[in-house]
Amino acid sequence: MDFLRWLFEAQIPLGGSALVLREVLGNIFGLLSALGGMRRKVWAWPIGIVGNILLLTVFLGNVFGAAAPATLWGQAARQVMFIAVAVYGWYRWQQGRQSSSQGRAIVPGWASNKVRIALGGAMVAGTAALTPLFDALGSYPPVWADAWTFMGSLLATYGMARGWTEFWLIWVAVDIVGVPLLFSAGYYASAVMYLFYGFFTLAGFFVWWRAEKRERAGRDASTPDIAVPAGAGR
């Protein structure tokens, strides 16, 4: 209990203000998860879940009695979403690793044009639908930005679980909106991490792109890996 009390109350002095330790730790776990995802390692999912739990308590602000800068319902809700989708991704990548003769968790692939259109439509429609809901809950303005980061995070995480290389570009779209939002709301540790993610996700995109080209060339078409995205080629 003493450790939990310390974890919830601990802050890191920074100039005239302070950073919430849970926010810093949550983003560190998130970075480790992203690194594991780039390397297509199954452990990326459970590591990410730990970070999601920590950040959930941060973005709920005063709900947990913490001196957080502001309550961001979209950011909090996406941590719950991350955990749910991570369980799916964890299972899918684990199954892929067990069935792959080379022990790889996932084989990167491109989504079909139909899937890409569906992803774009879901991004716009979901943002429009969630904005009034988050506004009613009192999320920090501009509320549409909070809704945008939620929807983008949902689609990107699902895309990662399916092995769609485009998921990295969805993260870039999330970071472009999320960085200014987090800075304005006072979540400086998360904002800096989002800024770093923006460059990191671009690197991840090219890593997966090269891996997809390399592994597609050597893949036996008669025995496709079960981890190949189901939407590819449809």
PDB file of C-alpha atoms in Angstrom:
ATOM      1  CA  MET A   1       0.000   0.000   0.000  1.00  0.00           C
ATOM      2  CA  ASP A   2       2.845   2.395   0.792  1.00  0.00           C
ATOM      3  CA  PHE A   3       4.327   1.738  -2.637  1.00  0.00           C
ATOM      4  CA  LEU A   4       1.001   2.447  -4.365  1.00  0.00           C
ATOM      5  CA  ARG A   5       0.553   5.656  -2.387  1.00  0.00           C
ATOM      6  CA  TRP A   6       4.062   6.730  -3.356  1.00  0.00           C
ATOM      7  CA  LEU A   7       3.435   5.815  -7.003  1.00  0.00           C
ATOM      8  CA  PHE A   8       0.244   7.868  -7.141  1.00  0.00           C
ATOM      9  CA  GLU A   9       1.725  10.883  -5.397  1.00  0.00           C
ATOM     10  CA  ALA A  10       5.318  10.946  -6.700  1.00  0.00           C
ATOM     11  CA  GLN A  11       6.319  13.865  -8.910  1.00  0.00           C
ATOM     12  CA  ILE A  12       9.529  14.875 -10.663  1.00  0.00           C
ATOM     13  CA  PRO A  13      10.484  18.547 -10.128  1.00  0.00           C
ATOM     14  CA  LEU A  14      11.052  20.408 -13.384  1.00  0.00           C
ATOM     15  CA  GLY A  15      11.814  24.089 -13.195  1.00  0.00           C
ATOM     16  CA  GLY A  16       8.920  25.803 -11.483  1.00  0.00           C
ATOM     17  CA  SER A  17       6.553  22.866 -12.017  1.00  0.00           C
ATOM     18  CA  ALA A  18       6.608  19.084 -11.740  1.00  0.00           C
ATOM     19  CA  LEU A  19       5.911  16.006 -13.840  1.00  0.00           C
ATOM     20  CA  VAL A  20       3.714  13.197 -12.574  1.00  0.00           C
ATOM     21  CA  LEU A  21       5.930  10.126 -12.221  1.00  0.00           C
ATOM     22  CA  ARG A  22       3.192   7.804 -13.525  1.00  0.00           C
ATOM     23  CA  GLU A  23       3.002   9.845 -16.721  1.00  0.00           C
ATOM     24  CA  VAL A  24       6.745   9.515 -17.273  1.00  0.00           C
ATOM     25  CA  LEU A  25       6.770   5.783 -16.504  1.00  0.00           C
ATOM     26  CA  GLY A  26       3.719   5.166 -18.674  1.00  0.00           C
ATOM     27  CA  ASN A  27       5.372   6.817 -21.651  1.00  0.00           C
ATOM     28  CA  ILE A  28       8.603   4.887 -21.100  1.00  0.00           C
ATOM     29  CA  PHE A  29       6.667   1.627 -21.223  1.00  0.00           C
ATOM     30  CA  GLY A  30       4.899   2.937 -24.324  1.00  0.00           C
ATOM     31  CA  LEU A  31       8.234   3.634 -25.997  1.00  0.00           C
ATOM     32  CA  LEU A  32       9.486   0.140 -25.165  1.00  0.00           C
ATOM     33  CA  SER A  33       6.291  -1.287 -26.630  1.00  0.00           C
ATOM     34  CA  ALA A  34       6.772   0.719 -29.826  1.00  0.00           C
ATOM     35  CA  LEU A  35      10.344  -0.536 -30.121  1.00  0.00           C
ATOM     36  CA  GLY A  36       9.135  -4.091 -29.698  1.00  0.00           C
ATOM     37  CA  GLY A  37       6.417  -3.505 -32.284  1.00  0.00           C
ATOM     38  CA  MET A  38       8.958  -2.261 -34.809  1.00  0.00           C
ATOM     39  CA  ARG A  39      10.938  -5.470 -34.277  1.00  0.00           C
ATOM     40  CA  ARG A  40       7.726  -7.534 -34.349  1.00  0.00           C
ATOM     41  CA  LYS A  41       8.242  -8.951 -30.861  1.00  0.00           C
ATOM     42  CA  VAL A  42       5.285 -10.433 -28.965  1.00  0.00           C
ATOM     43  CA  TRP A  43       6.449  -8.873 -25.689  1.00  0.00           C
ATOM     44  CA  ALA A  44       5.574  -5.461 -27.117  1.00  0.00           C
ATOM     45  CA  TRP A  45       1.913  -6.058 -26.216  1.00  0.00           C
ATOM     46  CA  PRO A  46       2.153  -6.838 -22.447  1.00  0.00           C
ATOM     47  CA  ILE A  47       4.747  -4.093 -21.990  1.00  0.00           C
ATOM     48  CA  GLY A  48       2.339  -1.676 -23.658  1.00  0.00           C
ATOM     49  CA  ILE A  49      -0.521  -2.755 -21.391  1.00  0.00           C
ATOM     50  CA  VAL A  50       1.491  -1.800 -18.301  1.00  0.00           C
ATOM     51  CA  GLY A  51       2.059   1.658 -19.762  1.00  0.00           C
ATOM     52  CA  ASN A  52      -1.625   1.993 -20.664  1.00  0.00           C
ATOM     53  CA  ILE A  53      -2.713   1.246 -17.099  1.00  0.00           C
ATOM     54  CA  LEU A  54      -0.342   3.876 -15.722  1.00  0.00           C
ATOM     55  CA  LEU A  55      -1.459   6.518 -18.231  1.00  0.00           C
ATOM     56  CA  LEU A  56      -5.128   5.719 -17.598  1.00  0.00           C
ATOM     57  CA  THR A  57      -4.732   6.858 -13.997  1.00  0.00           C
ATOM     58  CA  VAL A  58      -2.958  10.002 -15.206  1.00  0.00           C
ATOM     59  CA  PHE A  59      -5.474  11.214 -17.800  1.00  0.00           C
ATOM     60  CA  LEU A  60      -8.434  10.630 -15.498  1.00  0.00           C
ATOM     61  CA  GLY A  61      -6.973  13.503 -13.494  1.00  0.00           C
ATOM     62  CA  ASN A  62      -8.810  14.260 -10.283  1.00  0.00           C
ATOM     63  CA  VAL A  63     -10.903  11.103 -10.578  1.00  0.00           C
ATOM     64  CA  PHE A  64      -7.922   9.390  -8.946  1.00  0.00           C
ATOM     65  CA  GLY A  65      -7.266  12.278  -6.619  1.00  0.00           C
ATOM     66  CA  ALA A  66      -4.125  13.239  -8.480  1.00  0.00           C
ATOM     67  CA  ALA A  67      -2.972  16.762  -9.188  1.00  0.00           C
ATOM     68  CA  ALA A  68      -3.154  16.305 -12.947  1.00  0.00           C
ATOM     69  CA  PRO A  69      -3.232  19.392 -15.219  1.00  0.00           C
ATOM     70  CA  ALA A  70      -6.556  18.502 -16.874  1.00  0.00           C
ATOM     71  CA  THR A  71      -8.919  15.598 -17.416  1.00  0.00           C
ATOM     72  CA  LEU A  72      -8.773  14.267 -20.976  1.00  0.00           C
ATOM     73  CA  TRP A  73     -11.551  11.741 -21.409  1.00  0.00           C
ATOM     74  CA  GLY A  74     -10.449  10.839 -24.917  1.00  0.00           C
ATOM     75  CA  GLN A  75      -6.900  10.149 -23.762  1.00  0.00           C
ATOM     76  CA  ALA A  76      -8.205   8.134 -20.808  1.00  0.00           C
ATOM     77  CA  ALA A  77     -10.664   6.163 -22.946  1.00  0.00           C
ATOM     78  CA  ARG A  78      -8.003   5.289 -25.459  1.00  0.00           C
ATOM     79  CA  GLN A  79      -5.926   3.655 -22.716  1.00  0.00           C
ATOM     80  CA  VAL A  80      -8.846   1.304 -22.054  1.00  0.00           C
ATOM     81  CA  MET A  81      -9.144   0.739 -25.799  1.00  0.00           C
ATOM     82  CA  PHE A  82      -5.391   0.084 -26.020  1.00  0.00           C
ATOM     83  CA  ILE A  83      -5.649  -2.614 -23.376  1.00  0.00           C
ATOM     84  CA  ALA A  84      -8.570  -4.328 -25.117  1.00  0.00           C
ATOM     85  CA  VAL A  85      -6.957  -4.264 -28.562  1.00  0.00           C
ATOM     86  CA  ALA A  86      -3.578  -5.240 -27.089  1.00  0.00           C
ATOM     87  CA  VAL A  87      -5.099  -8.455 -25.762  1.00  0.00           C
ATOM     88  CA  TYR A  88      -6.284  -9.215 -29.304  1.00  0.00           C
ATOM     89  CA  GLY A  89      -2.914  -8.285 -30.801  1.00  0.00           C
ATOM     90  CA  TRP A  90      -1.036 -10.280 -28.178  1.00  0.00           C
ATOM     91  CA  TYR A  91      -3.098 -13.378 -29.001  1.00  0.00           C
ATOM     92  CA  ARG A  92      -2.805 -12.888 -32.776  1.00  0.00           C
ATOM     93  CA  TRP A  93       0.961 -12.357 -32.733  1.00  0.00           C
ATOM     94  CA  GLN A  94       1.450 -15.279 -30.346  1.00  0.00           C
ATOM     95  CA  GLN A  95      -0.509 -17.554 -32.697  1.00  0.00           C
ATOM     96  CA  GLY A  96       1.480 -16.251 -35.645  1.00  0.00           C
ATOM     97  CA  ARG A  97       4.780 -16.980 -33.939  1.00  0.00           C
ATOM     98  CA  GLN A  98       3.724 -20.520 -33.050  1.00  0.00           C
ATOM     99  CA  SER A  99       2.588 -21.310 -36.595  1.00  0.00           C
ATOM    100  CA  SER A 100       5.512 -19.657 -38.374  1.00  0.00           C
ATOM    101  CA  SER A 101       8.416 -21.881 -39.316  1.00  0.00           C
ATOM    102  CA  GLN A 102      10.748 -18.913 -38.788  1.00  0.00           C
ATOM    103  CA  GLY A 103       9.327 -17.994 -35.385  1.00  0.00           C
ATOM    104  CA  ARG A 104       8.142 -14.551 -36.496  1.00  0.00           C
ATOM    105  CA  ALA A 105       5.086 -13.104 -34.770  1.00  0.00           C
ATOM    106  CA  ILE A 106       3.708 -11.260 -37.791  1.00  0.00           C
ATOM    107  CA  VAL A 107       4.331 -10.870 -41.494  1.00  0.00           C
ATOM    108  CA  PRO A 108       3.828  -7.217 -42.529  1.00  0.00           C
ATOM    109  CA  GLY A 109       1.509  -6.561 -45.437  1.00  0.00           C
ATOM    110  CA  TRP A 110      -0.438  -3.766 -47.112  1.00  0.00           C
ATOM    111  CA  ALA A 111      -4.138  -3.244 -46.556  1.00  0.00           C
ATOM    112  CA  SER A 112      -6.376  -3.343 -49.607  1.00  0.00           C
ATOM    113  CA  ASN A 113      -7.746  -0.104 -51.094  1.00  0.00           C
ATOM    114  CA  LYS A 114     -11.145  -1.040 -49.672  1.00  0.00           C
ATOM    115  CA  VAL A 115      -9.687  -1.324 -46.185  1.00  0.00           C
ATOM    116  CA  ARG A 116      -7.839   1.984 -46.572  1.00  0.00           C
ATOM    117  CA  ILE A 117     -11.059   3.765 -47.516  1.00  0.00           C
ATOM    118  CA  ALA A 118     -12.801   2.149 -44.557  1.00  0.00           C
ATOM    119  CA  LEU A 119     -10.039   3.307 -42.213  1.00  0.00           C
ATOM    120  CA  GLY A 120     -10.235   6.879 -43.493  1.00  0.00           C
ATOM    121  CA  GLY A 121     -14.030   6.921 -43.216  1.00  0.00           C
ATOM    122  CA  ALA A 122     -13.907   5.483 -39.699  1.00  0.00           C
ATOM    123  CA  MET A 123     -11.369   8.139 -38.669  1.00  0.00           C
ATOM    124  CA  VAL A 124     -13.570  11.035 -39.810  1.00  0.00           C
ATOM    125  CA  ALA A 125     -16.910   9.554 -38.741  1.00  0.00           C
ATOM    126  CA  GLY A 126     -15.608   8.409 -35.359  1.00  0.00           C
ATOM    127  CA  THR A 127     -14.102  11.819 -34.617  1.00  0.00           C
ATOM    128  CA  ALA A 128     -17.366  13.548 -35.512  1.00  0.00           C
ATOM    129  CA  ALA A 129     -19.405  11.146 -33.372  1.00  0.00           C
ATOM    130  CA  LEU A 130     -17.166  11.250 -30.311  1.00  0.00           C
ATOM    131  CA  THR A 131     -16.571  15.008 -30.205  1.00  0.00           C
ATOM    132  CA  PRO A 132     -19.965  15.907 -28.676  1.00  0.00           C
ATOM    133  CA  LEU A 133     -19.687  12.986 -26.241  1.00  0.00           C
ATOM    134  CA  PHE A 134     -16.270  14.038 -24.974  1.00  0.00           C
ATOM    135  CA  ASP A 135     -17.481  17.648 -24.866  1.00  0.00           C
ATOM    136  CA  ALA A 136     -20.407  16.652 -22.645  1.00  0.00           C
ATOM    137  CA  LEU A 137     -18.010  14.798 -20.358  1.00  0.00           C
ATOM    138  CA  GLY A 138     -15.925  17.959 -20.007  1.00  0.00           C
ATOM    139  CA  SER A 139     -12.845  17.004 -21.993  1.00  0.00           C
ATOM    140  CA  TYR A 140     -10.166  19.640 -22.523  1.00  0.00           C
ATOM    141  CA  PRO A 141     -10.640  21.754 -25.685  1.00  0.00           C
ATOM    142  CA  PRO A 142     -10.378  21.585 -28.593  1.00  0.00           C
ATOM    143  CA  VAL A 143     -12.477  18.487 -27.995  1.00  0.00           C
ATOM    144  CA  TRP A 144     -12.327  17.308 -31.610  1.00  0.00           C
ATOM    145  CA  ALA A 145      -8.555  16.880 -31.188  1.00  0.00           C
ATOM    146  CA  ASP A 146      -9.134  14.579 -28.223  1.00  0.00           C
ATOM    147  CA  ALA A 147     -11.626  12.563 -30.293  1.00  0.00           C
ATOM    148  CA  TRP A 148      -9.222  12.475 -33.253  1.00  0.00           C
ATOM    149  CA  THR A 149      -6.374  11.051 -31.160  1.00  0.00           C
ATOM    150  CA  PHE A 150      -8.721   8.449 -29.709  1.00  0.00           C
ATOM    151  CA  MET A 151      -9.982   7.235 -33.085  1.00  0.00           C
ATOM    152  CA  GLY A 152      -6.524   7.307 -34.642  1.00  0.00           C
ATOM    153  CA  SER A 153      -5.085   5.330 -31.753  1.00  0.00           C
ATOM    154  CA  LEU A 154      -7.850   2.744 -32.060  1.00  0.00           C
ATOM    155  CA  LEU A 155      -7.324   2.268 -35.787  1.00  0.00           C
ATOM    156  CA  ALA A 156      -3.516   2.285 -35.540  1.00  0.00           C
ATOM    157  CA  THR A 157      -3.456  -0.311 -32.762  1.00  0.00           C
ATOM    158  CA  TYR A 158      -5.885  -2.531 -34.641  1.00  0.00           C
ATOM    159  CA  GLY A 159      -3.802  -2.109 -37.801  1.00  0.00           C
ATOM    160  CA  MET A 160      -0.691  -3.164 -35.908  1.00  0.00           C
ATOM    161  CA  ALA A 161      -2.460  -6.288 -34.658  1.00  0.00           C
ATOM    162  CA  ARG A 162      -3.473  -7.141 -38.229  1.00  0.00           C
ATOM    163  CA  GLY A 163      -0.016  -6.447 -39.594  1.00  0.00           C
ATOM    164  CA  TRP A 164      -0.991  -3.578 -41.924  1.00  0.00           C
ATOM    165  CA  THR A 165       2.088  -1.479 -42.655  1.00  0.00           C
ATOM    166  CA  GLU A 166      -0.112   1.626 -42.972  1.00  0.00           C
ATOM    167  CA  PHE A 167      -0.735   1.641 -39.227  1.00  0.00           C
ATOM    168  CA  TRP A 168       2.491   3.604 -38.760  1.00  0.00           C
ATOM    169  CA  LEU A 169       1.114   6.433 -40.917  1.00  0.00           C
ATOM    170  CA  ILE A 170      -2.061   6.560 -38.823  1.00  0.00           C
ATOM    171  CA  TRP A 171       0.151   7.148 -35.796  1.00  0.00           C
ATOM    172  CA  VAL A 172       1.769  10.084 -37.596  1.00  0.00           C
ATOM    173  CA  ALA A 173      -1.692  11.608 -38.090  1.00  0.00           C
ATOM    174  CA  VAL A 174      -2.395  11.095 -34.386  1.00  0.00           C
ATOM    175  CA  ASP A 175       0.870  12.748 -33.333  1.00  0.00           C
ATOM    176  CA  ILE A 176       0.312  15.812 -35.525  1.00  0.00           C
ATOM    177  CA  VAL A 177      -2.866  16.601 -33.575  1.00  0.00           C
ATOM    178  CA  GLY A 178      -1.923  15.063 -30.238  1.00  0.00           C
ATOM    179  CA  VAL A 179       1.292  16.989 -29.603  1.00  0.00           C
ATOM    180  CA  PRO A 180      -0.282  20.496 -29.576  1.00  0.00           C
ATOM    181  CA  LEU A 181      -3.233  19.186 -27.530  1.00  0.00           C
ATOM    182  CA  LEU A 182      -1.055  17.684 -24.818  1.00  0.00           C
ATOM    183  CA  PHE A 183       1.214  20.734 -24.608  1.00  0.00           C
ATOM    184  CA  SER A 184      -1.787  23.036 -24.219  1.00  0.00           C
ATOM    185  CA  ALA A 185      -3.305  20.756 -21.553  1.00  0.00           C
ATOM    186  CA  GLY A 186      -0.077  20.721 -19.542  1.00  0.00           C
ATOM    187  CA  TYR A 187       0.891  17.076 -20.116  1.00  0.00           C
ATOM    188  CA  TYR A 188       4.436  17.952 -21.090  1.00  0.00           C
ATOM    189  CA  ALA A 189       5.986  14.492 -20.646  1.00  0.00           C
ATOM    190  CA  SER A 190       3.382  12.925 -22.933  1.00  0.00           C
ATOM    191  CA  ALA A 191       3.653  15.793 -25.424  1.00  0.00           C
ATOM    192  CA  VAL A 192       7.420  15.379 -25.724  1.00  0.00           C
ATOM    193  CA  MET A 193       6.988  11.621 -26.101  1.00  0.00           C
ATOM    194  CA  TYR A 194       4.346  12.155 -28.821  1.00  0.00           C
ATOM    195  CA  LEU A 195       6.763  14.476 -30.614  1.00  0.00           C
ATOM    196  CA  PHE A 196       9.424  11.795 -30.516  1.00  0.00           C
ATOM    197  CA  TYR A 197       6.878   9.197 -31.655  1.00  0.00           C
ATOM    198  CA  GLY A 198       6.192  11.310 -34.727  1.00  0.00           C
ATOM    199  CA  PHE A 199       9.735  10.703 -36.001  1.00  0.00           C
ATOM    200  CA  PHE A 200       9.844   7.187 -34.609  1.00  0.00           C
ATOM    201  CA  THR A 201       6.682   6.105 -36.431  1.00  0.00           C
ATOM    202  CA  LEU A 202       8.067   7.313 -39.733  1.00  0.00           C
ATOM    203  CA  ALA A 203      11.136   5.170 -39.146  1.00  0.00           C
ATOM    204  CA  GLY A 204       8.901   2.254 -38.188  1.00  0.00           C
ATOM    205  CA  PHE A 205       6.942   2.634 -41.414  1.00  0.00           C
ATOM    206  CA  PHE A 206      10.064   2.222 -43.536  1.00  0.00           C
ATOM    207  CA  VAL A 207      11.310  -0.683 -41.407  1.00  0.00           C
ATOM    208  CA  TRP A 208       8.031  -2.577 -41.926  1.00  0.00           C
ATOM    209  CA  TRP A 209       7.937  -1.579 -45.606  1.00  0.00           C
ATOM    210  CA  ARG A 210      11.354  -3.093 -46.209  1.00  0.00           C
ATOM    211  CA  ALA A 211      10.456  -6.170 -44.157  1.00  0.00           C
ATOM    212  CA  GLU A 212       7.260  -6.647 -46.176  1.00  0.00           C
ATOM    213  CA  LYS A 213       9.169  -6.494 -49.466  1.00  0.00           C
ATOM    214  CA  ARG A 214      11.861  -8.866 -48.235  1.00  0.00           C
ATOM    215  CA  GLU A 215       9.532 -11.451 -46.740  1.00  0.00           C
ATOM    216  CA  ARG A 216       7.004 -11.310 -49.566  1.00  0.00           C
ATOM    217  CA  ALA A 217       9.780 -12.177 -51.984  1.00  0.00           C
ATOM    218  CA  GLY A 218      10.720 -15.265 -49.984  1.00  0.00           C
ATOM    219  CA  ARG A 219       7.242 -16.390 -48.961  1.00  0.00           C
ATOM    220  CA  ASP A 220       5.859 -19.583 -50.450  1.00  0.00           C
ATOM    221  CA  ALA A 221       2.536 -18.574 -52.017  1.00  0.00           C
ATOM    222  CA  SER A 222       1.117 -22.044 -51.538  1.00  0.00           C
ATOM    223  CA  THR A 223       1.538 -21.924 -47.754  1.00  0.00           C
ATOM    224  CA  PRO A 224       0.664 -18.372 -46.601  1.00  0.00           C
ATOM    225  CA  ASP A 225       1.410 -17.374 -43.044  1.00  0.00           C
ATOM    226  CA  ILE A 226      -1.799 -17.117 -41.002  1.00  0.00           C
ATOM    227  CA  ALA A 227      -0.570 -13.776 -39.711  1.00  0.00           C
ATOM    228  CA  VAL A 228      -0.789 -12.202 -43.175  1.00  0.00           C
ATOM    229  CA  PRO A 229      -3.461  -9.447 -42.958  1.00  0.00           C
ATOM    230  CA  ALA A 230      -6.846 -10.861 -43.885  1.00  0.00           C
ATOM    231  CA  GLY A 231      -7.788  -7.672 -45.716  1.00  0.00           C
ATOM    232  CA  ALA A 232      -4.781  -7.679 -48.037  1.00  0.00           C
ATOM    233  CA  GLY A 233      -5.602  -8.316 -51.666  1.00  0.00           C
ATOM    234  CA  ARG A 234      -9.362  -8.186 -51.187  1.00  0.00           C
TER     235      ARG A 234
END
